[in-house]
PDB file of C-alpha atoms in Angstrom:
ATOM      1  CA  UNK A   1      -0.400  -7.838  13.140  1.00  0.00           C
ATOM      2  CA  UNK A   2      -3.718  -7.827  11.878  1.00  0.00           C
ATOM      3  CA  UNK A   3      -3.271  -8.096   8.467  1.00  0.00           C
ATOM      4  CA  UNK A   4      -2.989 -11.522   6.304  1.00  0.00           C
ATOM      5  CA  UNK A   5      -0.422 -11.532   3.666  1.00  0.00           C
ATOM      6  CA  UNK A   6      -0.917 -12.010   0.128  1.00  0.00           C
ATOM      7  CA  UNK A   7       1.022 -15.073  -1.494  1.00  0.00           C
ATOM      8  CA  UNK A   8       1.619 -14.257  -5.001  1.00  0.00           C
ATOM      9  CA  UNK A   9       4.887 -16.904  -5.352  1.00  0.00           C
ATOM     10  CA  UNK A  10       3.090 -18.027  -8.701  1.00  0.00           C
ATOM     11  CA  UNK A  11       4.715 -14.893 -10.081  1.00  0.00           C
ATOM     12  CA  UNK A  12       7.761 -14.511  -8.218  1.00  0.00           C
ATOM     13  CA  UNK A  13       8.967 -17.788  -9.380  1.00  0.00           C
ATOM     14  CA  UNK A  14       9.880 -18.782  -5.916  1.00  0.00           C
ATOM     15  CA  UNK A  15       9.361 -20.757  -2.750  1.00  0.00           C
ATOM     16  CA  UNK A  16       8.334 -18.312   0.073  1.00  0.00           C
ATOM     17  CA  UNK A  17       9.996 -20.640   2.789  1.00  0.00           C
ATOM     18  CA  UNK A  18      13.498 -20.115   1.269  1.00  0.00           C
ATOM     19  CA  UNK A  19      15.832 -18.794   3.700  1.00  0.00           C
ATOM     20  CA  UNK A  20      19.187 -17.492   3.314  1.00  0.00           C
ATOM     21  CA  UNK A  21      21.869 -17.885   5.027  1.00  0.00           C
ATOM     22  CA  UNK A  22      23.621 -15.028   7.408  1.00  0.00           C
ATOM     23  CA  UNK A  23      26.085 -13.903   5.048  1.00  0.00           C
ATOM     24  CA  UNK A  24      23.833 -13.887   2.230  1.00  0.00           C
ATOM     25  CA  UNK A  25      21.930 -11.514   4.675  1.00  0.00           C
ATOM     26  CA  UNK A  26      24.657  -8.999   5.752  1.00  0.00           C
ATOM     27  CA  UNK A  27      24.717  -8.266   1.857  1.00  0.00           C
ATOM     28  CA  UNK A  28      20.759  -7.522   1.413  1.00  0.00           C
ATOM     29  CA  UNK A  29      19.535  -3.879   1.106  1.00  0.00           C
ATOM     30  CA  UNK A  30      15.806  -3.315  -0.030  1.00  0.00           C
ATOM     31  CA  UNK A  31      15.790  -0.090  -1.742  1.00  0.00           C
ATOM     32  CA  UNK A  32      12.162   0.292  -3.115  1.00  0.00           C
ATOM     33  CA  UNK A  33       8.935  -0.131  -0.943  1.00  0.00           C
ATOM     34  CA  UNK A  34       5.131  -0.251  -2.863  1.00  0.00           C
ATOM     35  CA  UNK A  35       3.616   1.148   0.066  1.00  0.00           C
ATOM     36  CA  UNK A  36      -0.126   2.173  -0.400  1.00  0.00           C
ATOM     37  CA  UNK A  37      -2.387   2.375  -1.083  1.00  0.00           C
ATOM     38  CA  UNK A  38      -4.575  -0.722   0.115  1.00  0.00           C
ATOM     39  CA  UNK A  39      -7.073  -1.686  -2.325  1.00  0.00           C
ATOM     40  CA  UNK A  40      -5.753   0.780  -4.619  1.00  0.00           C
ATOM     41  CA  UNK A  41      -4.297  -1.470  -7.205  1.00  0.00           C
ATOM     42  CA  UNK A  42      -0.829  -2.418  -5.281  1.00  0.00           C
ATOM     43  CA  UNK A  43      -1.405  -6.144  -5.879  1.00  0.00           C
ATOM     44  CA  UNK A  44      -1.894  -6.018  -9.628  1.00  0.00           C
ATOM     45  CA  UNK A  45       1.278  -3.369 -10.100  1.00  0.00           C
ATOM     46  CA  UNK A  46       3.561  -6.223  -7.798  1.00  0.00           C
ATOM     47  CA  UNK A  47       2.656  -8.837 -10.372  1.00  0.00           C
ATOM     48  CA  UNK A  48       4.048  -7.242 -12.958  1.00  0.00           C
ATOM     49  CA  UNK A  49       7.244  -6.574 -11.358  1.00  0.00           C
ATOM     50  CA  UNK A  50       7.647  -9.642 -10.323  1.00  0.00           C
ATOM     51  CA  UNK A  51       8.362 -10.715 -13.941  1.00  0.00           C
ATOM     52  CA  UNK A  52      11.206  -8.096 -14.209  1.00  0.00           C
ATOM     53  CA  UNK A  53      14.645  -9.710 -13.752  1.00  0.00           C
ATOM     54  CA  UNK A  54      15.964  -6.914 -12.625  1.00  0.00           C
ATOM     55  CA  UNK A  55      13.535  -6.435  -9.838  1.00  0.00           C
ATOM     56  CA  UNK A  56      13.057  -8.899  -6.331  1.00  0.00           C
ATOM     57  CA  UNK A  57      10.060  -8.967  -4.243  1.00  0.00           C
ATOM     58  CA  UNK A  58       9.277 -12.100  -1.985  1.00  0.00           C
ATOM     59  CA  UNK A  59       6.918 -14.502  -2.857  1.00  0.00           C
ATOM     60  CA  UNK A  60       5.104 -13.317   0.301  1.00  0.00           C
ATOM     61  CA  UNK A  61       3.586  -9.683  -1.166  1.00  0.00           C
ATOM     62  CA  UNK A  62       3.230  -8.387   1.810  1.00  0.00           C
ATOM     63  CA  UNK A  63       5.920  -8.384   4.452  1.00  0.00           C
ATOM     64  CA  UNK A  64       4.230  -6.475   7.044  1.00  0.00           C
ATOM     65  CA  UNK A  65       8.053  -5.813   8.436  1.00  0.00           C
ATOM     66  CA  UNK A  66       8.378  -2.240   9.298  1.00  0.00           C
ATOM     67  CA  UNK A  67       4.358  -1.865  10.946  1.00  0.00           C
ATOM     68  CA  UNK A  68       4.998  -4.535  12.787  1.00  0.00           C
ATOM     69  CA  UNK A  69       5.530  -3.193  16.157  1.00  0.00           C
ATOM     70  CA  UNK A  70       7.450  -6.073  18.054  1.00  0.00           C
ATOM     71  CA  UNK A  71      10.032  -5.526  15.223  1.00  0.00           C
ATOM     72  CA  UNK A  72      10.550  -2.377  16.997  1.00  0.00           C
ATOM     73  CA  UNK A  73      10.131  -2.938  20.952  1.00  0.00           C
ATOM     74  CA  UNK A  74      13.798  -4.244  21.536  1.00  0.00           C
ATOM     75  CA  UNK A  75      16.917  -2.062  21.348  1.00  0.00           C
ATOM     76  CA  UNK A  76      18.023  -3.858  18.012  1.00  0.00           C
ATOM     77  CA  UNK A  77      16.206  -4.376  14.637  1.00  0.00           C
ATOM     78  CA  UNK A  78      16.330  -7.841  13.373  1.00  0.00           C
ATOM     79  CA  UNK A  79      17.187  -7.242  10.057  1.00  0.00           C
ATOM     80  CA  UNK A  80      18.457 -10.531   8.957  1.00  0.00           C
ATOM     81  CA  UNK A  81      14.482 -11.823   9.740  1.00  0.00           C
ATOM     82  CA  UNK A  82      13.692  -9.317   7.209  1.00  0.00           C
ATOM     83  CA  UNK A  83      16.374  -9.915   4.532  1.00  0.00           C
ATOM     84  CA  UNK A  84      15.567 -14.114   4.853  1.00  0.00           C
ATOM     85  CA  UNK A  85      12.997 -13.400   2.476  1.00  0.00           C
ATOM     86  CA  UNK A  86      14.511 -12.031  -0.631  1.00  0.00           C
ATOM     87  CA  UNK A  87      15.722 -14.280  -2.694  1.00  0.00           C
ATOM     88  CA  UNK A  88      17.737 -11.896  -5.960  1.00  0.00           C
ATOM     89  CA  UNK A  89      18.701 -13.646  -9.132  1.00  0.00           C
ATOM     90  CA  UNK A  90      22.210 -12.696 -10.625  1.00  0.00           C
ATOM     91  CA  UNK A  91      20.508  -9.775 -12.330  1.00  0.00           C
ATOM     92  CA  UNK A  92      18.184  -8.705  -9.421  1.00  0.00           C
ATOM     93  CA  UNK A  93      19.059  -4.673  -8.970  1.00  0.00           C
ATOM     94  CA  UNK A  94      15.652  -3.607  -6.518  1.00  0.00           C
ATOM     95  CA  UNK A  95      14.535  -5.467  -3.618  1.00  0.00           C
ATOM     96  CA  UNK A  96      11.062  -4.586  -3.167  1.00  0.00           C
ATOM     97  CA  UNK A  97       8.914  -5.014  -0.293  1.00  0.00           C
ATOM     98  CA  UNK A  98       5.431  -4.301  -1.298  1.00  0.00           C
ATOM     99  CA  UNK A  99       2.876  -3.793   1.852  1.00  0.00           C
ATOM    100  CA  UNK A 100       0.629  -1.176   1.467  1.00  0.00           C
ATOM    101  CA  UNK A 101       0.198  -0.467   4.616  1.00  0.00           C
ATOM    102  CA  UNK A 102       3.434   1.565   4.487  1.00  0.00           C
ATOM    103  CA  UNK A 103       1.745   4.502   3.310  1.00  0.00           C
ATOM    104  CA  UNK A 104      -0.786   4.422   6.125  1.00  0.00           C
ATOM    105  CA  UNK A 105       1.035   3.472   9.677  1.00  0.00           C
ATOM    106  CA  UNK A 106       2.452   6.540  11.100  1.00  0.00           C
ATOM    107  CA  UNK A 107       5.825   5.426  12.528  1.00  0.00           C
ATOM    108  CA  UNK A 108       6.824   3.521   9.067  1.00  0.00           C
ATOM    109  CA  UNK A 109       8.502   6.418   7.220  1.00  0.00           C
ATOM    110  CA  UNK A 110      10.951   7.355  10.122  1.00  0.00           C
ATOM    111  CA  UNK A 111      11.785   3.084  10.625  1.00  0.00           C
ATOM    112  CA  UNK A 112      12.279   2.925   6.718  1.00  0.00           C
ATOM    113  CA  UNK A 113      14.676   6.324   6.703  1.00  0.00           C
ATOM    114  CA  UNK A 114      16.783   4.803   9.436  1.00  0.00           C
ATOM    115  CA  UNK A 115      16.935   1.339   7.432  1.00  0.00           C
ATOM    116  CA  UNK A 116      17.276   3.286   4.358  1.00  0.00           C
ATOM    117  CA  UNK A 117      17.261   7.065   3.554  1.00  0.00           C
ATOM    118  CA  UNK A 118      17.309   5.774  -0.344  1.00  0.00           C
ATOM    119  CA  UNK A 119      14.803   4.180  -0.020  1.00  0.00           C
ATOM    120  CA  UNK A 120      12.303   4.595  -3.515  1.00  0.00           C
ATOM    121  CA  UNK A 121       8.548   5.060  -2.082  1.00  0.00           C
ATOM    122  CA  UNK A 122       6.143   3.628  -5.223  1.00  0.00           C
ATOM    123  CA  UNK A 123       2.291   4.430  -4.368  1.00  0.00           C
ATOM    124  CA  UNK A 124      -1.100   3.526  -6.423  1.00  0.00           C
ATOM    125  CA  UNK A 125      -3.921   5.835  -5.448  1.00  0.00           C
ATOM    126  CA  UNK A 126      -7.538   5.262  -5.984  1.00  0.00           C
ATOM    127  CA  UNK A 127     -10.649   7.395  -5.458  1.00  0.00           C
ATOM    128  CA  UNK A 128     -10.521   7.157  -1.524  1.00  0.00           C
ATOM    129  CA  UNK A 129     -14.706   6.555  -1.281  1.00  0.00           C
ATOM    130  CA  UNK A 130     -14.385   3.774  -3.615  1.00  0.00           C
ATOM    131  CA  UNK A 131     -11.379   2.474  -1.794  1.00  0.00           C
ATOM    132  CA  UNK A 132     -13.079   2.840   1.284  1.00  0.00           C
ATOM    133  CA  UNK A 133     -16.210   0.748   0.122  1.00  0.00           C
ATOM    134  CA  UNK A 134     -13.947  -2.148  -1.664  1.00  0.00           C
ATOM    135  CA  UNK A 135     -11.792  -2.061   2.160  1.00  0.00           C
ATOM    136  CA  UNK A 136     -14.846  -2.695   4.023  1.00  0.00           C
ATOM    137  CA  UNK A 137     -16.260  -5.574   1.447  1.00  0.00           C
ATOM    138  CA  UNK A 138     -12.700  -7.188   1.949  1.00  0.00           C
ATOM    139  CA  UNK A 139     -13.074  -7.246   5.708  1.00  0.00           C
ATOM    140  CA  UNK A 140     -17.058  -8.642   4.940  1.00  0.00           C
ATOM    141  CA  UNK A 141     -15.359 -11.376   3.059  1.00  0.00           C
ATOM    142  CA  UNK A 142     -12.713 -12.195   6.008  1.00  0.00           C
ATOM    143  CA  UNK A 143     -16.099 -12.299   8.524  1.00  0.00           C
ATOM    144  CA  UNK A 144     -14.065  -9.496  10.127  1.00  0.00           C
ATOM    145  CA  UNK A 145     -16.821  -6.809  10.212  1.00  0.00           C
ATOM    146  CA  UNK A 146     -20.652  -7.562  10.602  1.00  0.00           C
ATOM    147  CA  UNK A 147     -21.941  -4.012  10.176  1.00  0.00           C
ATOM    148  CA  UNK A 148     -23.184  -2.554   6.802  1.00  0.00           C
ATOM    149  CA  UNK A 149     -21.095  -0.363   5.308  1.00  0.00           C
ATOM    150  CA  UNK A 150     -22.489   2.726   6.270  1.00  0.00           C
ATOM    151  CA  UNK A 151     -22.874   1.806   9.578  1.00  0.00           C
ATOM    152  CA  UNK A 152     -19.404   0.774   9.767  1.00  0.00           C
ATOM    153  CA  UNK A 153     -18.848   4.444   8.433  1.00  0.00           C
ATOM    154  CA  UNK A 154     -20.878   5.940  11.179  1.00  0.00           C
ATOM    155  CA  UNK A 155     -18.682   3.652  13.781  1.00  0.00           C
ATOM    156  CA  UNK A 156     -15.131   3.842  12.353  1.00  0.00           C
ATOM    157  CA  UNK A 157     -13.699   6.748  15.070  1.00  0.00           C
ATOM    158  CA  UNK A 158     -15.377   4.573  18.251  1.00  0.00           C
ATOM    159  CA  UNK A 159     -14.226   1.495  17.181  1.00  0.00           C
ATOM    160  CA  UNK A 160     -10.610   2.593  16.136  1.00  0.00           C
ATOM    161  CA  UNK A 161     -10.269   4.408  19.489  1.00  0.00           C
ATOM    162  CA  UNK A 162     -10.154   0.855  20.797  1.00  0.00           C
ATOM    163  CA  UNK A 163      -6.308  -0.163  19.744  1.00  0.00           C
ATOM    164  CA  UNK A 164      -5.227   3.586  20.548  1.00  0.00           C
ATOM    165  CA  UNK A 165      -2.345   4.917  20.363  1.00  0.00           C
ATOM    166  CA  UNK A 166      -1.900   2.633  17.785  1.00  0.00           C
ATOM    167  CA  UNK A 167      -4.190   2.898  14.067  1.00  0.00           C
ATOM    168  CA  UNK A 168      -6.501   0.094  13.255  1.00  0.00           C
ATOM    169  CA  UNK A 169      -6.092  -1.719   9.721  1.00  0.00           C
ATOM    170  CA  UNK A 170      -9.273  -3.591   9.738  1.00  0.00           C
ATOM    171  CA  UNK A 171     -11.709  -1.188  10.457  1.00  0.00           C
ATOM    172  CA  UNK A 172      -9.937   2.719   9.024  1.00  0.00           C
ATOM    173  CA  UNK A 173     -12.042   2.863   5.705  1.00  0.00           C
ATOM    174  CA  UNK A 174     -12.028   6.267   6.108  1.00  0.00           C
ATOM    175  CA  UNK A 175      -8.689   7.048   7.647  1.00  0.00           C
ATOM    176  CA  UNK A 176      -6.621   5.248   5.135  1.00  0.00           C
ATOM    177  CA  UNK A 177      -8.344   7.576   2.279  1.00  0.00           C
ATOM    178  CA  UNK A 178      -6.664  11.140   4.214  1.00  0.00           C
ATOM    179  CA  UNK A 179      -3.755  10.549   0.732  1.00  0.00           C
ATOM    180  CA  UNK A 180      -2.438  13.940   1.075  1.00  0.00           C
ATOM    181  CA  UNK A 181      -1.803  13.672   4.990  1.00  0.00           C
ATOM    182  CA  UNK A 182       0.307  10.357   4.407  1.00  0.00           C
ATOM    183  CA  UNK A 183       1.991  11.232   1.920  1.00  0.00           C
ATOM    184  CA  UNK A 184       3.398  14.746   3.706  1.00  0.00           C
ATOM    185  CA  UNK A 185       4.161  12.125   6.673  1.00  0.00           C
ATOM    186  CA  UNK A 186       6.476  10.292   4.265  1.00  0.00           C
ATOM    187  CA  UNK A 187       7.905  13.712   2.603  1.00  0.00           C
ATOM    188  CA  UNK A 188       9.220  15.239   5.747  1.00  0.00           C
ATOM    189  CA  UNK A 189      11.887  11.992   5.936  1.00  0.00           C
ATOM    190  CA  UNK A 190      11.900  11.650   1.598  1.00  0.00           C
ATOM    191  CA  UNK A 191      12.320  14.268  -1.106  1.00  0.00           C
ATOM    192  CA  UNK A 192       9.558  14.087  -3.816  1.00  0.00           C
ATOM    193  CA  UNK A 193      12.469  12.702  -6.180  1.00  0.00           C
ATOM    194  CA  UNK A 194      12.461   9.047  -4.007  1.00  0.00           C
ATOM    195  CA  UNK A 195       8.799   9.037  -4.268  1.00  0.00           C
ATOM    196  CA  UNK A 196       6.380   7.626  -7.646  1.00  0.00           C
ATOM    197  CA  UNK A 197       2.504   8.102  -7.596  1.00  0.00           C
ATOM    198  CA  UNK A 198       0.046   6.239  -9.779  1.00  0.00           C
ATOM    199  CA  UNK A 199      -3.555   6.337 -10.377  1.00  0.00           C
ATOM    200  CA  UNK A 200      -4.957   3.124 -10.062  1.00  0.00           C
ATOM    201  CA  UNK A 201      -7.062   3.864 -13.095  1.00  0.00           C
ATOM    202  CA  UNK A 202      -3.944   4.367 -15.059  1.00  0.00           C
ATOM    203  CA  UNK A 203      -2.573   0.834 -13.772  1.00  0.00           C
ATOM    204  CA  UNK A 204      -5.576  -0.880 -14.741  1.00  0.00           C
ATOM    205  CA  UNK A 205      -6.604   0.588 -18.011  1.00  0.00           C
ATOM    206  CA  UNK A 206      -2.660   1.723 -19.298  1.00  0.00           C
ATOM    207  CA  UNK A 207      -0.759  -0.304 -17.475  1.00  0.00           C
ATOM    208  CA  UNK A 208       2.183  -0.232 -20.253  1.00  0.00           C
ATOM    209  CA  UNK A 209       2.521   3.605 -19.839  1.00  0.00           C
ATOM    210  CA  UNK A 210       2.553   2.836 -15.629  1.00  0.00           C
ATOM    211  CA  UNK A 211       5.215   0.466 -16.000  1.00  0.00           C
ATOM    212  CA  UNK A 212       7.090   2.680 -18.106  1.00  0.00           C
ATOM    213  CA  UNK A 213       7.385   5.476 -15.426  1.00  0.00           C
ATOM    214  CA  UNK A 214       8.158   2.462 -12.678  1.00  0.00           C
ATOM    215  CA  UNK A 215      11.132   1.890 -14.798  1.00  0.00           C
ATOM    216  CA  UNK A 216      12.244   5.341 -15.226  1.00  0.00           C
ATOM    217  CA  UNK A 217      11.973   5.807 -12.093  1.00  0.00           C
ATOM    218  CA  UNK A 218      13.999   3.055 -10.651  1.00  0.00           C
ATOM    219  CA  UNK A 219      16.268   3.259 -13.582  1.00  0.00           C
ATOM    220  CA  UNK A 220      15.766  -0.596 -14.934  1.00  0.00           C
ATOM    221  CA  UNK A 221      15.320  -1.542 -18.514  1.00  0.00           C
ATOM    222  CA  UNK A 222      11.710  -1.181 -19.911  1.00  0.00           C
ATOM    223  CA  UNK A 223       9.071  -4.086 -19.112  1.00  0.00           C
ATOM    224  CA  UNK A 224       8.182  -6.651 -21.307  1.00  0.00           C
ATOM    225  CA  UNK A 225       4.822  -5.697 -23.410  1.00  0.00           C
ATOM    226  CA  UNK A 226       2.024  -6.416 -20.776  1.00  0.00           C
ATOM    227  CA  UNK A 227      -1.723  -6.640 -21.270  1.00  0.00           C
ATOM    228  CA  UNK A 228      -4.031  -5.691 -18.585  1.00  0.00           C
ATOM    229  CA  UNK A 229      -5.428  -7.893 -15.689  1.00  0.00           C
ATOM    230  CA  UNK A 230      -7.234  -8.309 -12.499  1.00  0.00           C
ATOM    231  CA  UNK A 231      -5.504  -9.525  -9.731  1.00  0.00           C
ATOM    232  CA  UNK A 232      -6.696 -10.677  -6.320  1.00  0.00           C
ATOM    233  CA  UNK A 233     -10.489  -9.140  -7.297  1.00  0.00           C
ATOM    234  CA  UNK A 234     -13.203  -9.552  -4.574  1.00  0.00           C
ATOM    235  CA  UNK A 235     -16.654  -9.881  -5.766  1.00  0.00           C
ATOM    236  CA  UNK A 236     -19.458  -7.439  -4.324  1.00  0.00           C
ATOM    237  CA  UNK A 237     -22.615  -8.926  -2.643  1.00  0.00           C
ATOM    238  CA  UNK A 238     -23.992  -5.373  -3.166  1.00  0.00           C
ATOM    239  CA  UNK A 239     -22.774  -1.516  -3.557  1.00  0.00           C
ATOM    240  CA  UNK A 240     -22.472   1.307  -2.315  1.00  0.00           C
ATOM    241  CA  UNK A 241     -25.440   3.300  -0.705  1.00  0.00           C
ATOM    242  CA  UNK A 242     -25.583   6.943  -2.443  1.00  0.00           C
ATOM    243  CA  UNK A 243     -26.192   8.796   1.330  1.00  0.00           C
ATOM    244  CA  UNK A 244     -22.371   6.406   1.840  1.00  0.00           C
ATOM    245  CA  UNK A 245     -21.096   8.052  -1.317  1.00  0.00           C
ATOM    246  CA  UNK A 246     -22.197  11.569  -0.447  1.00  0.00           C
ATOM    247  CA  UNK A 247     -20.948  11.183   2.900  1.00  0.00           C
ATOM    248  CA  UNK A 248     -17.436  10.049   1.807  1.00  0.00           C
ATOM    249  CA  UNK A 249     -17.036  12.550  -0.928  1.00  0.00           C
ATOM    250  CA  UNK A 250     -18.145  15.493   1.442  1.00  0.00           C
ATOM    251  CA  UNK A 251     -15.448  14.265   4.194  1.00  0.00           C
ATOM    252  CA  UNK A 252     -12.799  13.417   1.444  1.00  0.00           C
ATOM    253  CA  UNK A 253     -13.342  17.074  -0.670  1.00  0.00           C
ATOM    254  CA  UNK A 254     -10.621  19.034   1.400  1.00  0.00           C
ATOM    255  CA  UNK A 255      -8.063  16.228   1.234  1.00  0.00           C
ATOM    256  CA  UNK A 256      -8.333  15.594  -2.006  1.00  0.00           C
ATOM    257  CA  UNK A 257      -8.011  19.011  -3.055  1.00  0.00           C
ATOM    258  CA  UNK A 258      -5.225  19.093  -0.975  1.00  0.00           C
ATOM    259  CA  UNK A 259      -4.037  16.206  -3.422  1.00  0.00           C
ATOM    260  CA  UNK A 260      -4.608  17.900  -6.621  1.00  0.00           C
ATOM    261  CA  UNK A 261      -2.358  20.748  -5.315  1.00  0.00           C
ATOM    262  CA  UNK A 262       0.304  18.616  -3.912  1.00  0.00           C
ATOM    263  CA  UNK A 263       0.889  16.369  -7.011  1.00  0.00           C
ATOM    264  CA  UNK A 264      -0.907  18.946  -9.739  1.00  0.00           C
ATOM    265  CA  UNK A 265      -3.379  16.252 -10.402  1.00  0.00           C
ATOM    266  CA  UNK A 266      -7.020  16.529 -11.247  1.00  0.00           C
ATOM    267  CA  UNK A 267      -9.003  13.831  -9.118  1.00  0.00           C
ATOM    268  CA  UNK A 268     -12.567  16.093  -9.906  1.00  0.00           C
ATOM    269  CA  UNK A 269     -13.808  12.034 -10.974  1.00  0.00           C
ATOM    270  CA  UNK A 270     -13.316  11.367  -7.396  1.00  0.00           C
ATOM    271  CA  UNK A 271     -15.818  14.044  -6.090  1.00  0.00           C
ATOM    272  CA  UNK A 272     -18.309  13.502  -8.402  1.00  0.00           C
ATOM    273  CA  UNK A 273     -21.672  10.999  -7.975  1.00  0.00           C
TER     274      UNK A 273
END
């Protein structure tokens, strides 16, 4: 796949090489996926359930399991590959795979109902122009895209067309921000009672309250008292153009609306300059 994967074993506790054995595997059933959005605050909410005991998620954030598409070619799923990784104490009762990715990659919710129809879907959104912007600075970092941001804009459907019929992860800053389209992709295989959305602002600036509703939701004691951080934060050589901001915000307005309907949230912060 494209993606790298984030190792965040410093909170997990555990080695990310540790295997299990077959039997061990034939037992394993991940039942909760963080799956989107990127750059929306996904990392920061995974290392905070990594210090629940009741909750499992690999030292190795992001699995990348169900997008990868050679997990899929054969007539069989290799499953046990997937289960290797967890790793559940005695009181472990979710195995959580957090790629956010998930959210995005079209054939994901129909591979994840087959695996698991109760599956629990947990998602962070952010304002998708701001996501977009912080996206493309992460692939400037990586050396994976030379072009300025709004040129990269201007470019995104050419240069996706490339890897058709499959999407492109590197280079979708705006495609990944479509929230209430992905979401309806995952609801047609989900009801809206397997499925948690977040504000990244309320992860970052109340992330007690956030952490409250993650453990309502999965039905696990209450978190520990937490304090908020940054996790895995990428500086910004510069920001974002305002013709880049209008342009977003003008292609975003309909979607986002959408949004606001769907989940009777107000996102009107997202729209404005």
């Amino acid at each position: 796949m494209f993606e790298g994967r984030k190792d965040l074993s410093a909170y997990a506790g555990i080695t990310r090489d540790r295997l299990r054995t077959a039997a061990d595997n034939a037992s394993i059933r991940v039942n909760c996926v963080i799956a989107g959005t990127q750059k929306g605050g996904t990392t920061a909410l995974a290392s905070y359930l990594y210090e629940h005991p009741q909750l499992c998620i690999p030292g190795t954030k992001e699995m990348h399991f169900f997008d990868a598409e050679e997990n899929f070619a054969g007539a069989s799923v290799d499953f046990d590959y997937y289960h290797s990784a967890f790793a559940p104490g005695p009181s472990a009762r979710i195995l959580c795979d957090a790629t956010p990715i998930y959210m995005y990659w079209d054939p994901v919710p129909q591979r994840i109902w087959k695996y698991n129809p109760g599956m629990k879907w947990i998602f962070v959104l952010r304002d998708p122009a701001t996501r977009a912007f912080s996206h493309w600075n992460m692939q400037r970092i990586k050396d994976r895209d030379p072009l300025p941001f709004f040129e990269a804009l201007s470019s995104e459907p050419a240069r996706c067309r490339t890897v058709l019929p499959l999407q492109h992860p590197w280079w979708s800053y705006i495609d990944r921000g479509f929230y209430a389209q992905q979401l309806r992709r995952v609801m047609r295989f989900f009801p809206v009672s397997q499925m948690l959305v977040l504000k990244s602002e309320d992860v970052h600036r109340a992330p007690q309250q956030a952490l409250d509703r993650v453990a309502r939701f999965l039905g696990i004691e209450p978190f520990a008292a937490v304090e908020a951080r940054d996790v895995y934060a990428i500086p910004y050589a510069t920001t974002m153009e305002a013709r880049a901001r209008r342009l977003l915000q003008q292609t975003f307005e309909f979607d986002v609306r959408d949004l606001e309907r769907l989940l009777g949230w107000d996102c009107g912060g997202w729209l404005e300059a």
